[in-house]
mmCIF file of N, CA and C in Angstrom:
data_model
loop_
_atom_site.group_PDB
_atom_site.id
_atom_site.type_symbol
_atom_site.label_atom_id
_atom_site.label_comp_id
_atom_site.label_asym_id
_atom_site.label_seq_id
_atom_site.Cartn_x
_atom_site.Cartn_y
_atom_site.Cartn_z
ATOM 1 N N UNK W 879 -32.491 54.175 29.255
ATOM 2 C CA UNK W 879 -32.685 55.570 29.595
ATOM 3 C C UNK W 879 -31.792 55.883 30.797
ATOM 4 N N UNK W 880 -30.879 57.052 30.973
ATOM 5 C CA UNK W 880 -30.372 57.579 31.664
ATOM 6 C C UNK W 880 -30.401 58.550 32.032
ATOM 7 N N UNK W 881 -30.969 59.060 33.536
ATOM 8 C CA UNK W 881 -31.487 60.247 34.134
ATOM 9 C C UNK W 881 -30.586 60.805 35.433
ATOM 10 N N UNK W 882 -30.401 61.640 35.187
ATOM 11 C CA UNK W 882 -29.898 62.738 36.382
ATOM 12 C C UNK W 882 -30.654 63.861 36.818
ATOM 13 N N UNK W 883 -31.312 64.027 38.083
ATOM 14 C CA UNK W 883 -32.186 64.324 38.408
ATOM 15 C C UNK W 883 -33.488 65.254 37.512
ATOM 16 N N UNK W 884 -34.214 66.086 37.069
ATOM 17 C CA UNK W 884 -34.371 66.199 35.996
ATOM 18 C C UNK W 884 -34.396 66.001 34.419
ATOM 19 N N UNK W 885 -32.883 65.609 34.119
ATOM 20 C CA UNK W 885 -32.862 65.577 32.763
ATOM 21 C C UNK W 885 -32.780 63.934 32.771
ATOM 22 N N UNK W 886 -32.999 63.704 31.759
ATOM 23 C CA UNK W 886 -33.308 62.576 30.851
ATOM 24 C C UNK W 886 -32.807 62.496 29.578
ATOM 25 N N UNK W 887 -31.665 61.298 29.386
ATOM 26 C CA UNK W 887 -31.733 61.057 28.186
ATOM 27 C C UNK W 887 -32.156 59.562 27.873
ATOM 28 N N UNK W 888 -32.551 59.415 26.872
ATOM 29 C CA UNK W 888 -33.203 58.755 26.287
ATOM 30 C C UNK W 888 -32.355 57.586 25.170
ATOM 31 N N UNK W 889 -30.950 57.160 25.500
ATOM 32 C CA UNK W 889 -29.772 56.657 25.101
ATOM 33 C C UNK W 889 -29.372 55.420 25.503
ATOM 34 N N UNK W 890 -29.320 54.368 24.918
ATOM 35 C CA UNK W 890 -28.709 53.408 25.574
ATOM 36 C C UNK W 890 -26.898 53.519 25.961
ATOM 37 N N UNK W 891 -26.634 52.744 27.120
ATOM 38 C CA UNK W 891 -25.556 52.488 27.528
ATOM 39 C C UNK W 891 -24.355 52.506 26.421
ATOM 40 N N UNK W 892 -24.600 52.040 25.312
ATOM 41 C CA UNK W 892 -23.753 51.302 24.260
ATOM 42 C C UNK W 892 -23.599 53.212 23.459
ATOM 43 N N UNK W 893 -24.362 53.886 23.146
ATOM 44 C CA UNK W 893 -24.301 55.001 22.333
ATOM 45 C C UNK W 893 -24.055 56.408 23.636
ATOM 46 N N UNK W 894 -24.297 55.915 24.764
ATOM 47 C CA UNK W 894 -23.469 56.683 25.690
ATOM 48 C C UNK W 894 -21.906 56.857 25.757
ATOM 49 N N UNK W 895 -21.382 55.750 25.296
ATOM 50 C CA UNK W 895 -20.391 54.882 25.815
ATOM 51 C C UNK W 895 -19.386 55.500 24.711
ATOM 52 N N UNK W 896 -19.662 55.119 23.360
ATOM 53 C CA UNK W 896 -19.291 55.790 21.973
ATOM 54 C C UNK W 896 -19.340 57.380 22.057
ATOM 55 N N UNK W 897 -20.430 57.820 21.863
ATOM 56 C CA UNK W 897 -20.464 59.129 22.244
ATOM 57 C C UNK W 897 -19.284 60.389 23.302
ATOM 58 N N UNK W 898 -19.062 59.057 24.546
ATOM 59 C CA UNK W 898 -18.510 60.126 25.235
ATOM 60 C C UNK W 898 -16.747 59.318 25.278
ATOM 61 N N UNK W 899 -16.491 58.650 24.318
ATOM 62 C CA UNK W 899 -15.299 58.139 23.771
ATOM 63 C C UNK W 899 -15.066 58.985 22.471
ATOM 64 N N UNK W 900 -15.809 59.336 21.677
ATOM 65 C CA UNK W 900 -15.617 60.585 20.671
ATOM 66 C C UNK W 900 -15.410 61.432 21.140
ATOM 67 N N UNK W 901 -16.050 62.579 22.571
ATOM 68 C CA UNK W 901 -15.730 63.307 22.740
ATOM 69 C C UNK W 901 -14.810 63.487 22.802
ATOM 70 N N UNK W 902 -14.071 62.798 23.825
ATOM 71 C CA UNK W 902 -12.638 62.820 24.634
ATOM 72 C C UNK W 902 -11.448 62.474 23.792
ATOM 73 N N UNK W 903 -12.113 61.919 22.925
ATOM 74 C CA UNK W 903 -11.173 62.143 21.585
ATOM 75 C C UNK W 903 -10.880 63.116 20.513
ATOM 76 N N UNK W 904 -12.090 63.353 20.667
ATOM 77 C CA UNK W 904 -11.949 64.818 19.733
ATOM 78 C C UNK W 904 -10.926 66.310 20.540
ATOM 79 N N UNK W 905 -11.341 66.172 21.842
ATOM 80 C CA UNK W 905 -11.161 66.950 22.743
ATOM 81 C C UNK W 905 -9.358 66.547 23.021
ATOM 82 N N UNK W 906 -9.128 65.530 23.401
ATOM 83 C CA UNK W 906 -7.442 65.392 23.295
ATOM 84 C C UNK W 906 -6.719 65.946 21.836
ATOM 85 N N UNK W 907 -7.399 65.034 20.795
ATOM 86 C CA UNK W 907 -6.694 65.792 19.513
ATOM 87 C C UNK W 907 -7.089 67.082 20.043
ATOM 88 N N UNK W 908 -7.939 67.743 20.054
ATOM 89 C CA UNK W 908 -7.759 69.489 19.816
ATOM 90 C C UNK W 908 -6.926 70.393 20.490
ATOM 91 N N UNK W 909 -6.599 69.255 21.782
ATOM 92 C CA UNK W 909 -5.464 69.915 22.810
ATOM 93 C C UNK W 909 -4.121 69.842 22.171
ATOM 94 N N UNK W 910 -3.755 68.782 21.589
ATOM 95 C CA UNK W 910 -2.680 68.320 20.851
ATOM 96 C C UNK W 910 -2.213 69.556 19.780
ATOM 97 N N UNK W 911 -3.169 69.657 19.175
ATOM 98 C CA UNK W 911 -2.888 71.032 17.594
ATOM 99 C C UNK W 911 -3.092 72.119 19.082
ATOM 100 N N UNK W 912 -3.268 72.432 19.483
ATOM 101 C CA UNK W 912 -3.396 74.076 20.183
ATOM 102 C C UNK W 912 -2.143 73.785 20.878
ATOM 103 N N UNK W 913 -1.030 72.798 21.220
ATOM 104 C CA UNK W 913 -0.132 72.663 21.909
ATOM 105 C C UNK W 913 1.047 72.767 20.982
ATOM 106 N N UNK W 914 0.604 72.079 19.603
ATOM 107 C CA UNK W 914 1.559 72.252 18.959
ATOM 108 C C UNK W 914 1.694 73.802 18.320
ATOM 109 N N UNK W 915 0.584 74.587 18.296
ATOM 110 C CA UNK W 915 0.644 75.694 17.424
ATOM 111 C C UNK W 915 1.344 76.277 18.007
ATOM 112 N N UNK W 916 1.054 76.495 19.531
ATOM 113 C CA UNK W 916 1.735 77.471 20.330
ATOM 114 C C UNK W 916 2.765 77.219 20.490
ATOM 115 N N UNK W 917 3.407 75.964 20.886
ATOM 116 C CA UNK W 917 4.973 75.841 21.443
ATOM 117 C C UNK W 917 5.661 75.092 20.475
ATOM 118 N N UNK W 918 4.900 74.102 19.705
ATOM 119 C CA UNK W 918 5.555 73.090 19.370
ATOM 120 C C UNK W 918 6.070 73.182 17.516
ATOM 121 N N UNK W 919 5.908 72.319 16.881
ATOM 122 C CA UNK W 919 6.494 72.208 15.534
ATOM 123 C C UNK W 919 5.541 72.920 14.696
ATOM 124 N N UNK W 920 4.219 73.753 14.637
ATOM 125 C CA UNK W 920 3.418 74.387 14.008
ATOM 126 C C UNK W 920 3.655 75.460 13.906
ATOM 127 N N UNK W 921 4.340 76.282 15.044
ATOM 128 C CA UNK W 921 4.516 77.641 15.322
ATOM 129 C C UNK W 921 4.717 78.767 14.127
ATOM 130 N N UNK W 922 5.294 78.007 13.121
ATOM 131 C CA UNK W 922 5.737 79.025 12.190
ATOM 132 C C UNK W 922 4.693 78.200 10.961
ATOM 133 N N UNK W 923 4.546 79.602 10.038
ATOM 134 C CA UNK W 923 3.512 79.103 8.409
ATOM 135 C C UNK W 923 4.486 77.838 7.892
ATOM 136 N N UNK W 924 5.270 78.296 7.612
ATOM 137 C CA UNK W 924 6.305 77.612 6.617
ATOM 138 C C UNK W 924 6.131 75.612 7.348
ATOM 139 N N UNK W 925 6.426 75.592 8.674
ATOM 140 C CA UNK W 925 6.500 74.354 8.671
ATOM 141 C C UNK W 925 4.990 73.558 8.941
ATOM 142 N N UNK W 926 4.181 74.645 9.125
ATOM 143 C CA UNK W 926 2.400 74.199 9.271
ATOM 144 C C UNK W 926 2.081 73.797 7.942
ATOM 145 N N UNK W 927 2.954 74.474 6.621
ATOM 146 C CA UNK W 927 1.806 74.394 5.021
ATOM 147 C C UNK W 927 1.850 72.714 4.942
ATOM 148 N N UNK W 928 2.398 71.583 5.116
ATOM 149 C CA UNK W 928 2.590 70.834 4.603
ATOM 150 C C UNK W 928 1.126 70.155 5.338
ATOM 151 N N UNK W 929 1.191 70.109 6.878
ATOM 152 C CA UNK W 929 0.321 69.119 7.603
ATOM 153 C C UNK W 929 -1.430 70.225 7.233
ATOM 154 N N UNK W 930 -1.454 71.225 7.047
ATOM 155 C CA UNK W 930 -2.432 72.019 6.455
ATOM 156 C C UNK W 930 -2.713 71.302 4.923
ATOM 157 N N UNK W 931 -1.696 71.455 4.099
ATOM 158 C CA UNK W 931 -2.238 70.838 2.593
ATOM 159 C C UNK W 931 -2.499 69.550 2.362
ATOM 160 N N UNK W 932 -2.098 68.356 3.680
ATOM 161 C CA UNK W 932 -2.390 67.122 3.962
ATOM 162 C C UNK W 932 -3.948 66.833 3.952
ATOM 163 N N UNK W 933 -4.187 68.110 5.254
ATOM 164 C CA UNK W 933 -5.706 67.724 5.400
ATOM 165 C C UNK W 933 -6.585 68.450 4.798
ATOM 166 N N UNK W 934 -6.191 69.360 3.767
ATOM 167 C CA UNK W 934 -6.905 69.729 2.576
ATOM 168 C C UNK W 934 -6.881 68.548 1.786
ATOM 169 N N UNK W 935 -6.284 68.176 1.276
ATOM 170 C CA UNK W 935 -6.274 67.270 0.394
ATOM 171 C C UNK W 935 -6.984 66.028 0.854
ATOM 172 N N UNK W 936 -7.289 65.624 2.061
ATOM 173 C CA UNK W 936 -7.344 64.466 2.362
ATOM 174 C C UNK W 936 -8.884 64.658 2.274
ATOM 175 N N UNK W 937 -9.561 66.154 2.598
ATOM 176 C CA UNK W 937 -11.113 66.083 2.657
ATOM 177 C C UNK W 937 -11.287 66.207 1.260
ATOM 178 N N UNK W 938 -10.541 66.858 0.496
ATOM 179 C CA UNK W 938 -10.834 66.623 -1.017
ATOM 180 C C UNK W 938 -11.111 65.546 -1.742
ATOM 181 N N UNK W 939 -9.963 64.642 -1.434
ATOM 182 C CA UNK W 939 -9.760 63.176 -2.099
ATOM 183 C C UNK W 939 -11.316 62.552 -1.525
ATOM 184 N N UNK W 940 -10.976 62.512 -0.306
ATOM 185 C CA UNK W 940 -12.653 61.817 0.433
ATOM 186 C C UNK W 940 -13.771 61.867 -0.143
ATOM 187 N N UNK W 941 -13.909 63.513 -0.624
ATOM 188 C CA UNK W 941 -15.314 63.488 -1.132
ATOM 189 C C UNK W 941 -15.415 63.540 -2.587
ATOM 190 N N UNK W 942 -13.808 63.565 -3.407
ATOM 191 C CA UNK W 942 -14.388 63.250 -4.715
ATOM 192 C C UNK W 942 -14.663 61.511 -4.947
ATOM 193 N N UNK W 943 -13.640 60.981 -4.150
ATOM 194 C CA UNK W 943 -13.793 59.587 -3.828
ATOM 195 C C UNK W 943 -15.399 58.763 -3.617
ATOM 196 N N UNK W 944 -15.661 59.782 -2.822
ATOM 197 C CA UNK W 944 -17.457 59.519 -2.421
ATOM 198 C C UNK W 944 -18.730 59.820 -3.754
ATOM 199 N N UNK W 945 -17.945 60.887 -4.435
ATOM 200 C CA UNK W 945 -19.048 61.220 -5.103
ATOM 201 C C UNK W 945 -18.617 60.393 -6.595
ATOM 202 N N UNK W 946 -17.647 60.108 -6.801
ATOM 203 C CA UNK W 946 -17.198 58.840 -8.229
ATOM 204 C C UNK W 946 -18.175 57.621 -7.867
ATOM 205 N N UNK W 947 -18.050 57.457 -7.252
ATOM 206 C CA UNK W 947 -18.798 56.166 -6.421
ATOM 207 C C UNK W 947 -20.103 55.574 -5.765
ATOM 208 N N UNK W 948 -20.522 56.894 -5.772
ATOM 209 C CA UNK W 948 -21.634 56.963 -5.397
ATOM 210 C C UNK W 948 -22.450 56.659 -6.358
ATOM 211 N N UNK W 949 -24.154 56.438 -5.977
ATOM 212 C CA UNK W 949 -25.226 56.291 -7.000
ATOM 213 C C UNK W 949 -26.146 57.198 -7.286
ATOM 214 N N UNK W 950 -25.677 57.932 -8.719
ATOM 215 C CA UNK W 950 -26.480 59.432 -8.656
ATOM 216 C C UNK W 950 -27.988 59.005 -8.933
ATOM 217 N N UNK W 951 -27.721 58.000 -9.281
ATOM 218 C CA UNK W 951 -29.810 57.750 -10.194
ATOM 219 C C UNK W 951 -30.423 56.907 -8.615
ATOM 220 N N UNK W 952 -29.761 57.074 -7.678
ATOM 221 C CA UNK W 952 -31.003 56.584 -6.525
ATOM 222 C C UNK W 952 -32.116 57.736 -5.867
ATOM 223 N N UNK W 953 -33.016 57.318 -5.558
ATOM 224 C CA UNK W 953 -34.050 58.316 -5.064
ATOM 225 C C UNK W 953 -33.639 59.085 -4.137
ATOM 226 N N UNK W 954 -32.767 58.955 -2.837
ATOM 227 C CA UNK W 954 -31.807 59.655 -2.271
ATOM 228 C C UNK W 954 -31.125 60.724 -2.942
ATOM 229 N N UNK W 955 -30.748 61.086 -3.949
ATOM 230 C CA UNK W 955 -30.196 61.702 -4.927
ATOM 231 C C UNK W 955 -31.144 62.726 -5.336
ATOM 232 N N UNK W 956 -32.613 62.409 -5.396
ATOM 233 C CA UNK W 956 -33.375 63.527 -6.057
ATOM 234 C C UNK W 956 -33.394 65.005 -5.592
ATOM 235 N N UNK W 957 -33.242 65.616 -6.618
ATOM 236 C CA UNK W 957 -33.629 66.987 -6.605
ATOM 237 C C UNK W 957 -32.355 67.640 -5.928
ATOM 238 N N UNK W 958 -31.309 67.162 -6.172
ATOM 239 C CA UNK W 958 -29.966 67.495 -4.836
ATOM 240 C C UNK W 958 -28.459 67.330 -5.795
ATOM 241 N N UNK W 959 -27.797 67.877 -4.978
ATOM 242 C CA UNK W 959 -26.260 67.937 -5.887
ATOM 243 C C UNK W 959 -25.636 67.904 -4.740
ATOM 244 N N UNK W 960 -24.830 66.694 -4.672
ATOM 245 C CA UNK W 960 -24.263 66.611 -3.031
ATOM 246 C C UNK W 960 -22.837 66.888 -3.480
ATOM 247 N N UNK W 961 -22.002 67.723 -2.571
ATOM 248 C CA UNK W 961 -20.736 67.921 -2.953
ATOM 249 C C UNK W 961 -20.112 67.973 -1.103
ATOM 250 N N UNK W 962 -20.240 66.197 -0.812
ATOM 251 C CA UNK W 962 -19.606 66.168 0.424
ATOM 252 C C UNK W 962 -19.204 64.817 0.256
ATOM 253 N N UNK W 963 -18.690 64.324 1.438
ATOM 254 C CA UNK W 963 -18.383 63.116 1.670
ATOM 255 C C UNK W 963 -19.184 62.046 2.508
ATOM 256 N N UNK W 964 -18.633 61.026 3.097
ATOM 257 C CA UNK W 964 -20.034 59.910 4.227
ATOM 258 C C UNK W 964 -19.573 61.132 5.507
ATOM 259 N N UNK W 965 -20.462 61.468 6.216
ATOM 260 C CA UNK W 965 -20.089 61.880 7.049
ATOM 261 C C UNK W 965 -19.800 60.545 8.505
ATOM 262 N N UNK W 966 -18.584 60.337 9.016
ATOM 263 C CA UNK W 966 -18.622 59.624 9.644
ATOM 264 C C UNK W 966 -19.352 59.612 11.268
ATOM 265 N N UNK W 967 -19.704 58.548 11.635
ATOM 266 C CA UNK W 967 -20.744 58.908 13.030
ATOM 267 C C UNK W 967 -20.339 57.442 13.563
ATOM 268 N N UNK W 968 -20.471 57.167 14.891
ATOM 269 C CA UNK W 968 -19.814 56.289 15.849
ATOM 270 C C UNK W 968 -21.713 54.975 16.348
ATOM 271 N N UNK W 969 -22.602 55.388 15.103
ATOM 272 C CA UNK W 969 -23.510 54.740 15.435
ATOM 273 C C UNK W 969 -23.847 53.860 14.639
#
C-alpha cells in the first residue's frame, strides 16, 4: 500500500512501477505523432494515408486474428458476440 497524505492506494510496488512506465510511454509516443503532425513528415494527408492504413489494418488483422482463434463454445462466450481483440494490460 502506498499513501500520500490522505489518499491511498492500495497497489503494490511492482504494478506501480508498470503502470507508471505505461504511462510515460504512452505519453512520449503521443508527443511524438503531435510533433510529427505539426512540423514533421505527417503534415500533409497524402504522406499520413499510408502510416494511418498501417494502423487500421493492424487493429483489424489483430482482432480477426483473435476471433479465428478463439473458443466460441467456452462459457466466457455466452450470450455475447465479441468483435475485439486481447486487450493488452501490463499486469
Amino acid at each position: 500500500m502506498v499513501s500520500v497524505g490522505d489518499l491511498q492506494l492500495d497497489l503494490t510496488l511492482h504494478a506501480l512501477v508498470n503502470d507508471g512506465l505505461m504511462a510515460i510511454f504512452v505519453v512520449t509516443v503521443e508527443l511524438e505523432v503531435r510533433r510529427e503532425i505539426a512540423i514533421g513528415q505527417l503534415t500533409s494527408w497524402f504522406h499520413a494515408l499510408v502510416p494511418v492504413a498501417a494502423a487500421i489494418a493492424g487493429l483489424a488483422a489483430s482482432g480477426t486474428a483473435f476471433n479465428t482463434v478463439s473458443n466460441r463454445s467456452s462459457p466466457a462466450y455466452a450470450g455475447q458476440y465479441r468483435l475485439c481483440g486481447p486487450i493488452p494490460t501490463s499486469r
